[in-house]
Short mmCIF file of C-alpha atoms in Angstrom, two decimals:
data_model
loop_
_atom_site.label_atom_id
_atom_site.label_comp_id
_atom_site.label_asym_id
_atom_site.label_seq_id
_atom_site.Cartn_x
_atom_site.Cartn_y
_atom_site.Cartn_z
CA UNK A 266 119.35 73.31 86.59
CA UNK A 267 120.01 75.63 89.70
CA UNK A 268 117.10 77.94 90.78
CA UNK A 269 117.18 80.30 93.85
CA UNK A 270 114.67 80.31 96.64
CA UNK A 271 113.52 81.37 99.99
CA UNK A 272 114.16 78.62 103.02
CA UNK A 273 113.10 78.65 106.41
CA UNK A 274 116.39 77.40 108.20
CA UNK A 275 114.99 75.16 111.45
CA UNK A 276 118.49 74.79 113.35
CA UNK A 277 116.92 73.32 116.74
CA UNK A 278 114.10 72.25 118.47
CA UNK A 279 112.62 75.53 119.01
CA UNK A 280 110.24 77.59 117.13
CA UNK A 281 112.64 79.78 115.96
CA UNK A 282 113.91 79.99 112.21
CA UNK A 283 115.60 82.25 109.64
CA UNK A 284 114.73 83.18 106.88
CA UNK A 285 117.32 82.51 103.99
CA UNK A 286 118.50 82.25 99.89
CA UNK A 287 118.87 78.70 99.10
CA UNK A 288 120.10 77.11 96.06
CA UNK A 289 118.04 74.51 95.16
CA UNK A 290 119.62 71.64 92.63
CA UNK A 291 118.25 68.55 91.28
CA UNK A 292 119.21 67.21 94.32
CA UNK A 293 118.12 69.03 96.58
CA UNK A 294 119.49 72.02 98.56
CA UNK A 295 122.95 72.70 98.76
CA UNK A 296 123.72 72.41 102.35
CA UNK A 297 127.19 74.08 102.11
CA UNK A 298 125.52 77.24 101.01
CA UNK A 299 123.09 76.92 103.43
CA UNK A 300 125.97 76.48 106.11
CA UNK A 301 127.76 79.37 104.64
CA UNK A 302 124.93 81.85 104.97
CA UNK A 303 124.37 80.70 108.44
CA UNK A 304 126.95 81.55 109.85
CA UNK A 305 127.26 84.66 108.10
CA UNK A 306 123.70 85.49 109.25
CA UNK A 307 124.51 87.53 111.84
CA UNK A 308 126.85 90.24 110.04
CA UNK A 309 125.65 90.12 106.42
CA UNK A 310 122.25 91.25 104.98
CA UNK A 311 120.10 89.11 102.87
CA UNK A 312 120.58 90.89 99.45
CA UNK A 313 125.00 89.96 100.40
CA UNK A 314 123.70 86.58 100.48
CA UNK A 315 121.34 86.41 97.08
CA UNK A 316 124.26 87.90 95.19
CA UNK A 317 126.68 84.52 96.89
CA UNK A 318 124.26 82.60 95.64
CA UNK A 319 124.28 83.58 91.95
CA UNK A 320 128.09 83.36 92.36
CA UNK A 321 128.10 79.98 93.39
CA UNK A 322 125.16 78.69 90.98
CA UNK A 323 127.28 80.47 88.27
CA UNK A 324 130.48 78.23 89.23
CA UNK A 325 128.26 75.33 89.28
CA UNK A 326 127.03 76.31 86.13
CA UNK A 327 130.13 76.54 85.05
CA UNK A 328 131.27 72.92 86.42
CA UNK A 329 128.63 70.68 84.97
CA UNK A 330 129.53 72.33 81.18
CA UNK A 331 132.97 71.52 81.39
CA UNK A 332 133.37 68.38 83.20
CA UNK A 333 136.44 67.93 81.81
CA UNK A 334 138.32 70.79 84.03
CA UNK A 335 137.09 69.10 86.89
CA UNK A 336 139.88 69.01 89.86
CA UNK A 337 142.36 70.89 87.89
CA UNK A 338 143.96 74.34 88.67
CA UNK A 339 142.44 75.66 85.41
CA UNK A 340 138.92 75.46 86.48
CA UNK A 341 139.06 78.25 88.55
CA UNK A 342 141.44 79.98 85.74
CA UNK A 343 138.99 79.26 83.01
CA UNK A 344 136.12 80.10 85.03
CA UNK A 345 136.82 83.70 85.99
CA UNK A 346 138.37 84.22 82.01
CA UNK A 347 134.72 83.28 80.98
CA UNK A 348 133.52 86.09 83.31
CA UNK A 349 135.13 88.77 81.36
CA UNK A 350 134.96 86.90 77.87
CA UNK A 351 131.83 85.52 77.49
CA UNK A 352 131.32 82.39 76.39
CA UNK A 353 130.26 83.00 72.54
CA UNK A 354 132.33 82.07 70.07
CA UNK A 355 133.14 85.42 68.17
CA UNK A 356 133.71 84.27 64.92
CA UNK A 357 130.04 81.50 64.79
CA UNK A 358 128.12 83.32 67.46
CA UNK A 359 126.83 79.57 69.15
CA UNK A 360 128.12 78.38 72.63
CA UNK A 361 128.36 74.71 72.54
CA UNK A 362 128.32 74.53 76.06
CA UNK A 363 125.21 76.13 76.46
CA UNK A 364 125.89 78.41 79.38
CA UNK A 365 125.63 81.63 76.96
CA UNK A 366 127.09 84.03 78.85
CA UNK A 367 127.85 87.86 77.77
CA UNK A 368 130.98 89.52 78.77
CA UNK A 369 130.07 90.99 82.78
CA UNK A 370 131.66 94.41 83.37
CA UNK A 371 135.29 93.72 85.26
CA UNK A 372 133.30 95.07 88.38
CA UNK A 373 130.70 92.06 88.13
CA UNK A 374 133.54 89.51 87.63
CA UNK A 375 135.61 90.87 90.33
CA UNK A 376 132.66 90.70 93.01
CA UNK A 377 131.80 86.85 91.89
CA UNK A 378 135.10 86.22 91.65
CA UNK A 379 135.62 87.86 95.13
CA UNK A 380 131.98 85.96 96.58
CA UNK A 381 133.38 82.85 95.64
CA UNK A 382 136.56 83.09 97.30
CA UNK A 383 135.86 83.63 100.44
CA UNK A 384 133.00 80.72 100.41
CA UNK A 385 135.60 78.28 99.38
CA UNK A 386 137.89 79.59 101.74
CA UNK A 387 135.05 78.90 104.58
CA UNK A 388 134.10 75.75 103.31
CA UNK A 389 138.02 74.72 102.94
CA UNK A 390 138.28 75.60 107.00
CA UNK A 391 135.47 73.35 107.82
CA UNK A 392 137.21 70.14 106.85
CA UNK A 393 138.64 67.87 108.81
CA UNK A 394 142.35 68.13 109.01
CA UNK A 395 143.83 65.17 106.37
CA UNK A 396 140.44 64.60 104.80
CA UNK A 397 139.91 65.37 101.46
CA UNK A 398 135.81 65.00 101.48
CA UNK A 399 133.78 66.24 104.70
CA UNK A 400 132.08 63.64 105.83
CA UNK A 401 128.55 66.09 106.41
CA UNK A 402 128.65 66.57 102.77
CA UNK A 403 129.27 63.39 101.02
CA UNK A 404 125.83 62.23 100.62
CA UNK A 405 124.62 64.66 98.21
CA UNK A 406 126.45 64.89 94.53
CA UNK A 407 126.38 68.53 94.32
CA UNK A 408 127.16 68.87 97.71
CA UNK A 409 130.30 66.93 97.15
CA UNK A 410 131.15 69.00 93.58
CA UNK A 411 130.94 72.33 96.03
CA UNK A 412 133.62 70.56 98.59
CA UNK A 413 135.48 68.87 96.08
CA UNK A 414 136.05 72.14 94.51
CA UNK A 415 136.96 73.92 97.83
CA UNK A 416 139.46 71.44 98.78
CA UNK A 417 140.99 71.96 95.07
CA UNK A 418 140.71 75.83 95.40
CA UNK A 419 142.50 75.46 98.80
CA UNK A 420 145.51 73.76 96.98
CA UNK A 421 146.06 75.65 94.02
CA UNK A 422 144.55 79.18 95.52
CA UNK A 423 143.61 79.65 91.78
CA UNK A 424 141.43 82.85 92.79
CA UNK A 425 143.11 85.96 94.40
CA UNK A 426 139.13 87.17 94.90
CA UNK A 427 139.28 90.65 97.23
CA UNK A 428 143.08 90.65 97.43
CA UNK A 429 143.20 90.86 93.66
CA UNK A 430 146.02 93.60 93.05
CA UNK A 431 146.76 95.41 89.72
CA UNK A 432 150.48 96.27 91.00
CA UNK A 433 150.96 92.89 92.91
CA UNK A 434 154.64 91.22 92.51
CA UNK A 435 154.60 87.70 91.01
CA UNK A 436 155.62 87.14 93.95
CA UNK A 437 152.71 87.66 95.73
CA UNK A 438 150.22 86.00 92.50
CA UNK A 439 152.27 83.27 92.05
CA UNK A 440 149.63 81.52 89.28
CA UNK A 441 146.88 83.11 89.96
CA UNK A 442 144.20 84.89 88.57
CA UNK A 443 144.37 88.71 88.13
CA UNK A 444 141.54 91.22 87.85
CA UNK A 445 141.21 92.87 84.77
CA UNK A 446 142.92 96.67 84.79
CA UNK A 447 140.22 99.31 83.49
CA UNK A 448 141.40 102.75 82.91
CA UNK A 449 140.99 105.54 85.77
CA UNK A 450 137.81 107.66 84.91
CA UNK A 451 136.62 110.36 86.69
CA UNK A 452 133.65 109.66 88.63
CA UNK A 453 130.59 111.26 86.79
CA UNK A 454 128.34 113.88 88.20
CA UNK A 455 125.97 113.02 91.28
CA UNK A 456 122.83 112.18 90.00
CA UNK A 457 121.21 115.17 91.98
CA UNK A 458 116.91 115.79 92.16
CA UNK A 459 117.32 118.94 90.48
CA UNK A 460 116.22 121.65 93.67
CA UNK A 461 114.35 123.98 91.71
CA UNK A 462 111.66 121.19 91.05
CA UNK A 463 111.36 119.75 94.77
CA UNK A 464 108.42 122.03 95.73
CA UNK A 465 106.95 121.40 93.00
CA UNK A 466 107.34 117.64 92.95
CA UNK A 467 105.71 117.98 96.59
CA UNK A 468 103.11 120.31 95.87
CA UNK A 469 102.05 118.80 92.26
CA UNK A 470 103.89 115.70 91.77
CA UNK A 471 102.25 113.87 94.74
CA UNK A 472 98.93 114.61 93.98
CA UNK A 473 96.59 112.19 91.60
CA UNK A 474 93.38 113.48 90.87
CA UNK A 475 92.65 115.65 93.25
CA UNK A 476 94.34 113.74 95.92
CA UNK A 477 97.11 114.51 97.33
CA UNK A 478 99.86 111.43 99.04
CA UNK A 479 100.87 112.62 102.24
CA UNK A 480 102.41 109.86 102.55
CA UNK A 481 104.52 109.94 99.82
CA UNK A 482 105.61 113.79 100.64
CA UNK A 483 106.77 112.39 104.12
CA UNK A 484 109.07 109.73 102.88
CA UNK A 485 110.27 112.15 100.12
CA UNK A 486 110.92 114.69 102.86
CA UNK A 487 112.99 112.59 104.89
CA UNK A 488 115.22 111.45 101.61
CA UNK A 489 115.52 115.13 100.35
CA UNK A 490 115.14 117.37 103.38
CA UNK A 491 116.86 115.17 105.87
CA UNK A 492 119.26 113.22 103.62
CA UNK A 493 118.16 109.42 105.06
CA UNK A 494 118.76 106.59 102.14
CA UNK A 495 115.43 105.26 100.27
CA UNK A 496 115.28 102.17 102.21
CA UNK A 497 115.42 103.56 106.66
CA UNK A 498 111.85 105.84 106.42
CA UNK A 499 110.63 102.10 106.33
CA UNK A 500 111.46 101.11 109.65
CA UNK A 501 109.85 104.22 111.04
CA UNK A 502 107.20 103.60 113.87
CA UNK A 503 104.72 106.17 114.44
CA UNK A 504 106.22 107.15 117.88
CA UNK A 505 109.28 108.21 116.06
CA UNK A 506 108.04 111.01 115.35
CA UNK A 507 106.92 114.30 117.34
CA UNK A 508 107.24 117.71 117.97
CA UNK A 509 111.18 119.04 118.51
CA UNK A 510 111.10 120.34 122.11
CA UNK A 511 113.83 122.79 121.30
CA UNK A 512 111.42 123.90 118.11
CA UNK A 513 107.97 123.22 118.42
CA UNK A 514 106.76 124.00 114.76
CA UNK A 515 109.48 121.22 113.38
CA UNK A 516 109.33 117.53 113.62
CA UNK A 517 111.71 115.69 115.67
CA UNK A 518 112.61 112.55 113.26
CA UNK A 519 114.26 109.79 115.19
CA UNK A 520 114.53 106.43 112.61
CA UNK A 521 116.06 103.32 114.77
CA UNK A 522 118.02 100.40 113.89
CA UNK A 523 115.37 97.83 112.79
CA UNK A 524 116.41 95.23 115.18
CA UNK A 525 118.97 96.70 118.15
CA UNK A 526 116.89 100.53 118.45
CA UNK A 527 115.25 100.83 121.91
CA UNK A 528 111.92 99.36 121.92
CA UNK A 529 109.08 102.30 121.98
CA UNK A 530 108.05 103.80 125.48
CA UNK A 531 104.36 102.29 125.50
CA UNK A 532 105.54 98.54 125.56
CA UNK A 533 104.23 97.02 128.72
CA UNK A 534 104.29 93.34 130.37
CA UNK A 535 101.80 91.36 131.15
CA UNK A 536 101.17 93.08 134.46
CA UNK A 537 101.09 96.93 133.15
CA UNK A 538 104.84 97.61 134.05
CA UNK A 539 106.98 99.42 131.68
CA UNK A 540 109.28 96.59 129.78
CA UNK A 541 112.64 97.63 128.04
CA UNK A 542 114.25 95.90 125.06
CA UNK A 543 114.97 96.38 121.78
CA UNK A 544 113.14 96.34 118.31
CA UNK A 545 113.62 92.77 117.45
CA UNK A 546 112.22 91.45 120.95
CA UNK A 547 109.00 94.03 120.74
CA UNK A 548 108.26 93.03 117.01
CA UNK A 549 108.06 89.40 117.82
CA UNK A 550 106.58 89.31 121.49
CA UNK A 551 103.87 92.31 120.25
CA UNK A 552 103.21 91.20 116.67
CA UNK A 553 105.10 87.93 116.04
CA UNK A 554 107.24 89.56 113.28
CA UNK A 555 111.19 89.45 112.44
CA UNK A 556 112.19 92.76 111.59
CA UNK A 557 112.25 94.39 108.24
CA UNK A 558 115.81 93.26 107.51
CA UNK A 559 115.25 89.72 107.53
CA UNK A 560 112.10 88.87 105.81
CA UNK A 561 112.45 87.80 101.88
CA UNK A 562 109.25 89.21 100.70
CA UNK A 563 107.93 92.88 99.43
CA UNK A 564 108.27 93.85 103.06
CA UNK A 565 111.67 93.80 103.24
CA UNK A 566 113.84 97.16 103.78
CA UNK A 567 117.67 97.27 103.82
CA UNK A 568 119.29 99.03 106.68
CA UNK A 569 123.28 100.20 105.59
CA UNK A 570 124.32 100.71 108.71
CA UNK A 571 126.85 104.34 109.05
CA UNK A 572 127.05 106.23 112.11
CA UNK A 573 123.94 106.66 114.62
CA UNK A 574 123.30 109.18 117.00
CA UNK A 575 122.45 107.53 119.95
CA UNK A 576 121.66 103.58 120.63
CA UNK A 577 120.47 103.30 117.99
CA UNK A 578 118.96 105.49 116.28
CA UNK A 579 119.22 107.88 113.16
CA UNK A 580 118.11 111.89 113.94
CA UNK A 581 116.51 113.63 110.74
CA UNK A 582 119.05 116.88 110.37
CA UNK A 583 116.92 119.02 108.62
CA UNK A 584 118.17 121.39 105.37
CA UNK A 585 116.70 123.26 105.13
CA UNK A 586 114.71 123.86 108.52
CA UNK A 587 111.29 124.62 106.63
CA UNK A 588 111.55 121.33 105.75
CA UNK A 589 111.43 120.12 109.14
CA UNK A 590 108.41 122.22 109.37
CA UNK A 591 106.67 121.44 106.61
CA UNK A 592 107.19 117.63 107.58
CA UNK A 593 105.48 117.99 110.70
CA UNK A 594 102.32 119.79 109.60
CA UNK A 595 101.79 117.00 107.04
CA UNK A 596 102.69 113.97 109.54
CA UNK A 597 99.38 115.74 111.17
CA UNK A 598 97.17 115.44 108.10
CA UNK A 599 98.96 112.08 107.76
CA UNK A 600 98.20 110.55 111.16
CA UNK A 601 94.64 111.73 110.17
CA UNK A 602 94.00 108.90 107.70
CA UNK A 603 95.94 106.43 109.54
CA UNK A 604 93.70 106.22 112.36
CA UNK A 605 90.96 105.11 110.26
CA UNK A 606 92.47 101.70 110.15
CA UNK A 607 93.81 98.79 112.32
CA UNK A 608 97.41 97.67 112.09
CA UNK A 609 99.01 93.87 112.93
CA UNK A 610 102.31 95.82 113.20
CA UNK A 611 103.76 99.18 114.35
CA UNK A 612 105.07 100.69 111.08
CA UNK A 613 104.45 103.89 110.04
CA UNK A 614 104.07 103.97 106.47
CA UNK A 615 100.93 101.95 105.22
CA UNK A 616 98.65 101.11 102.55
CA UNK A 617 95.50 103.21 102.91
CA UNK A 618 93.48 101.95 99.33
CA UNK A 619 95.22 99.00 98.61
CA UNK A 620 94.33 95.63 99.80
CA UNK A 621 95.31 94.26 102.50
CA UNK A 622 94.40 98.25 103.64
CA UNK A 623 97.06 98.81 106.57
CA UNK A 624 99.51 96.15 105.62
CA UNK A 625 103.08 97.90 106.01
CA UNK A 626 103.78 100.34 102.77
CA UNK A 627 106.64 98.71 100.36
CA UNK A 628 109.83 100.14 98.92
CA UNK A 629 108.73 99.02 95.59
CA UNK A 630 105.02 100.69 96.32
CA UNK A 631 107.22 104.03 96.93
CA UNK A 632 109.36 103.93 94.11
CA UNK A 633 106.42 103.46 91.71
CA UNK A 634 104.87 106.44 93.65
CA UNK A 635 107.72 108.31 93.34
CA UNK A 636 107.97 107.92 89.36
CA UNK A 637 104.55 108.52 89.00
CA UNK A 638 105.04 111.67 90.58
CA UNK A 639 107.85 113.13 88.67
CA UNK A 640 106.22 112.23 85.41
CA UNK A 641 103.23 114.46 86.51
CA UNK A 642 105.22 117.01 86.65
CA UNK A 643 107.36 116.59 83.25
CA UNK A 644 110.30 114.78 84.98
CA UNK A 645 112.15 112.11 83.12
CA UNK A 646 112.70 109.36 85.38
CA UNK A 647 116.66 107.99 85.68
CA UNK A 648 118.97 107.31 88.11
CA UNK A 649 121.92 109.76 85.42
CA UNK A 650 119.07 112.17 85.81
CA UNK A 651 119.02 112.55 89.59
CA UNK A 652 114.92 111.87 89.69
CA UNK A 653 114.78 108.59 91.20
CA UNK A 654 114.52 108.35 95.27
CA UNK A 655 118.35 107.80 96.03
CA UNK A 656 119.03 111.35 93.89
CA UNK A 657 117.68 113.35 96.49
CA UNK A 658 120.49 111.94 99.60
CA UNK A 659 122.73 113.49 96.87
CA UNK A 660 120.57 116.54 96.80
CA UNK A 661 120.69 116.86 100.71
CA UNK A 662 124.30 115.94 99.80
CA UNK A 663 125.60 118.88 97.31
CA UNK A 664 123.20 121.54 99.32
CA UNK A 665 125.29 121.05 102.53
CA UNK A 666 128.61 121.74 100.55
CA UNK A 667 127.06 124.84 98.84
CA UNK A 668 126.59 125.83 102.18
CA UNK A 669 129.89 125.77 102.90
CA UNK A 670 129.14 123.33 105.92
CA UNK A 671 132.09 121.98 107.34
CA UNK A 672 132.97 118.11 106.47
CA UNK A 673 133.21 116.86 109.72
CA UNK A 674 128.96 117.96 110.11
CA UNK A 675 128.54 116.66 106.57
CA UNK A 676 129.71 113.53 108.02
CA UNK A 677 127.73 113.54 111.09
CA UNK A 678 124.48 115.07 109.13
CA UNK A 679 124.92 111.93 106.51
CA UNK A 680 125.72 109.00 109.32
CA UNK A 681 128.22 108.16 107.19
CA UNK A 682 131.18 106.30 109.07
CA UNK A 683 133.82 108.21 107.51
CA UNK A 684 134.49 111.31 105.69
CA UNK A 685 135.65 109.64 102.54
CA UNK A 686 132.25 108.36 102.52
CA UNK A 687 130.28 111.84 101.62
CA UNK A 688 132.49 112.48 98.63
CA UNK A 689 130.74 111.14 96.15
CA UNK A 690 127.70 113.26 97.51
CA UNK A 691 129.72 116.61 97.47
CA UNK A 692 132.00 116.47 94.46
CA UNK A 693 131.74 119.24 92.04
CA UNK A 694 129.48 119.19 89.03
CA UNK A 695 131.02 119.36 85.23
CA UNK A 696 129.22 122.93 85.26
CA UNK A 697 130.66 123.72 88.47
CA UNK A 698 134.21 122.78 87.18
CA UNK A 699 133.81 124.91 84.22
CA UNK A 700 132.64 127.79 85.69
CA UNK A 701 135.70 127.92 88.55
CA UNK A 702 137.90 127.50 85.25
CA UNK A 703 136.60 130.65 84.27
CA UNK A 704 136.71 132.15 87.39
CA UNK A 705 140.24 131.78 87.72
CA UNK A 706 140.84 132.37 83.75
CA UNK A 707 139.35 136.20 84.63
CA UNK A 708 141.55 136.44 87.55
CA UNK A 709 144.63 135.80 85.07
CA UNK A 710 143.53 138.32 82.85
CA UNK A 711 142.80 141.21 85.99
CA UNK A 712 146.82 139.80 86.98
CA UNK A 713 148.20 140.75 83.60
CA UNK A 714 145.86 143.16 82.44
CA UNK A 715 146.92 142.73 78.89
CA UNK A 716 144.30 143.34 76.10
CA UNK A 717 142.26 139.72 75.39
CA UNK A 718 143.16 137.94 72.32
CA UNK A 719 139.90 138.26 69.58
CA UNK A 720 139.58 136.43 66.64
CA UNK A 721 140.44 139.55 64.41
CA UNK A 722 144.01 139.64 66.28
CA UNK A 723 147.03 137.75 64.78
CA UNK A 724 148.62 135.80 67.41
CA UNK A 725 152.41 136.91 68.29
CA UNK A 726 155.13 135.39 65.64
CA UNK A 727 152.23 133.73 63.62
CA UNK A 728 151.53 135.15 60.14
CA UNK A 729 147.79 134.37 58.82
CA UNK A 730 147.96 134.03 55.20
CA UNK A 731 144.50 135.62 53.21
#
């Protein structure tokens, strides 16, 4: 009944657009959506806004099974119970609403939950003061559901969405709806690329009859020797990289914010003067693209944001320094096959066999390239495992804290915007716990010196019958 799509958002008179999720119903598209992700457009990536949308199409879902909770503080209630439940019948397996749901995790609920809150929350702010319908939505039906049910969340706050607290008062929940409490667990083991197969995923992995994908080393060398996530070697432009003037034999790695880094030196005006500006002016006035961040198609690459070096721009700390090395002398052999072809845009990675041949290179092209490669070389490919592209940040990750580097560098060597943020990436293994219980076990015994306890030993007070 409700089907997400791609929409080209014409706001003005201009030429200009955006590029946006819509939720298309059998009336049409909702326009409060479209509002919503509007005005969010600015601080909020596009995936953030696909994941509101299955929220809300879910709710809607929800609302045209059980017409009966219509305008009623249960809806809400009801709604984020079904989250967690499911809505089978346990005992007949059938759903007579027809939604046929399974249980989400109480993560999954919580972030719908959460999405959902804060839409109606925006949506309850943009009506008029003393009206109960506003007046730009009342022509469409579902259009009117969405505001009906915003004005209705507004009055009965039925959702506590992000504020959701385990140890809130009554108080402070009055009726409504708590998050489900899951029991603390300790966070598992980073999924590291195991380092004794790196080489050899470079040397053998990337290489397919004979051939070997330079291009596929680089961006694997950026994720594993520099620590960048999967999705920033995809904004790289070809003048981002060069030789390191304070070490000629390594590469000097500079990755820039896709749309606010400094536009690249050789951008001229019309007459031959150097012209300044950032990434998002160059891309359109050079090649008439957005950048990679706001496109809904395979070209699209996420950009998480952290800490940057400079305005704006990401450096490629290199561990270990070979790596730095090794990255520039294939960026050589690289730039080798890349000049055998013309390019409508100024991206580094592209596609060199297949059609269109120099069309920008996709994150789903790598991480098929990637799996490929570890299977060559007898890897099993999971994310538990460590061998899919994001397990080798973690890699750069636990190799810094064997190192003994200092947090503070971890941070800065990571962009990450805090130093709460690289924990996950340098907590201890299960084998590295067990060994430092060991460790200090022996140190208890060299304390006491006392004889150790063996099998053929009855312990103190304790008789062992025959």
């Amino acid at each position: 009944m409700f089907v997400t799509v791609k929409a080209q958002v014409h706001t003005d008179a201009t030429g200009a657009y955006t590029e946006l999720p819509a939720l298309l119903t059998p009336a049409g598209v909702l326009e409060p959506l479209l509002d919503y992700c509007l005005y969010r457009s600015h601080d909020r990536s596009l995936a953030w806004m696909s994941k509101v949308a299955r929220s809300v199409r879910m709710f809607l879902e929800y609302l045209q099974s059980n017409p009966a909770e219509r305008g009623t503080y249960r809806l809400f209630q009801n709604f984020a119970q079904r989250l967690y439940t499911g809505t089978f019948d346990h005992a007949t397996g059938l759903d007579p609403s027809g939604l046929c749901w399974a249980p989400r995790s109480p993560q999954d609920a919580s972030h719908i939950v959460t999405h959902l809150t804060d839409f109606f929350d925006w949506l309850g702010e943009m009506r008029p003061e003393a009206a109960h319908v506003n007046p730009r939505y009342a022509g469409g039906a579902f259009d009117r559901q969405a505001d009906e049910a915003a004005y209705q969340f507004r009055r009965s706050k039925a959702f506590l969405g992000h504020t959701w607290a385990a140890n809130a008062s009554p108080a402070e929940t009055g009726h409504r709806v708590r998050g489900q409490r899951l029991p603390r667990v300790e966070k598992g083991e980073p999924p590291a690329f195991p380092e004794e197969r790196f080489e050899e995923l470079l040397a053998k992995g990337f290489n397919a009859a004979g051939r070997q994908d330079y291009r596929g080393m680089l961006i694997t060398l950026l994720l594993h020797g520099a620590g960048f996530r999967e999705s920033e070697p995809f904004h790289l432009y070809i003048s981002d990289v060069f030789p390191d003037p304070a070490n000629p034999s390594q590469a000097k790695v500079l990755i820039h914010h896709p749309s606010h880094g400094g536009a690249p030196a050789d951008w001229h005006d019309e007459r031959g003067k150097p012209r300044k500006g950032n990434r998002a002016e160059y891309l359109a006035q050079q090649f008439g693209l957005p950048p990679r961040t706001k496109v809904m198609d395979r070209r699209h690459a996420g950009w998480k944001g952290g800490t940057h070096d400079a305005p704006y721009y990401k450096q490629a700390y290199w561990f270990l320094p070979e790596y730095g090395e090794w990255f520039l002398q294939l960026w050589l052999r690289y730039l080798e096959q890349v000049a055998r072809f013309e390019r409508d845009h100024p991206y580094a990675f592209i596609n060199l066999s297949r059609e269109p041949v120099g069309a920008v290179y996709t994150l789903t092209q790598y991480n098929k390239a990637h799996a490929a490669a570890c299977e060559r070389i007898g890897l099993e490919v999971s994310k538990a495992l460590g061998t899919t592209p994001h397990g080798h940040r973690h890699a750069y990750g636990r190799r810094l804290r064997n190192a003994s580097v200092d947090k503070p560098l971890i941070r800065r060597f990571m962009h990450h915007a805090s130093e709460e943020s690289q924990r996950v990436y340098t907590q201890a293994t299960t084998r590295e716990a067990i060994s430092a219980l060991e460790a200090a076990a022996q140190r208890l015994r060299d304390q006491h010196a006392k004889t150790p306890f063996t099998p053929d030993q009855p312990l103190p007070g304790i008789e062992i019958d025959d």
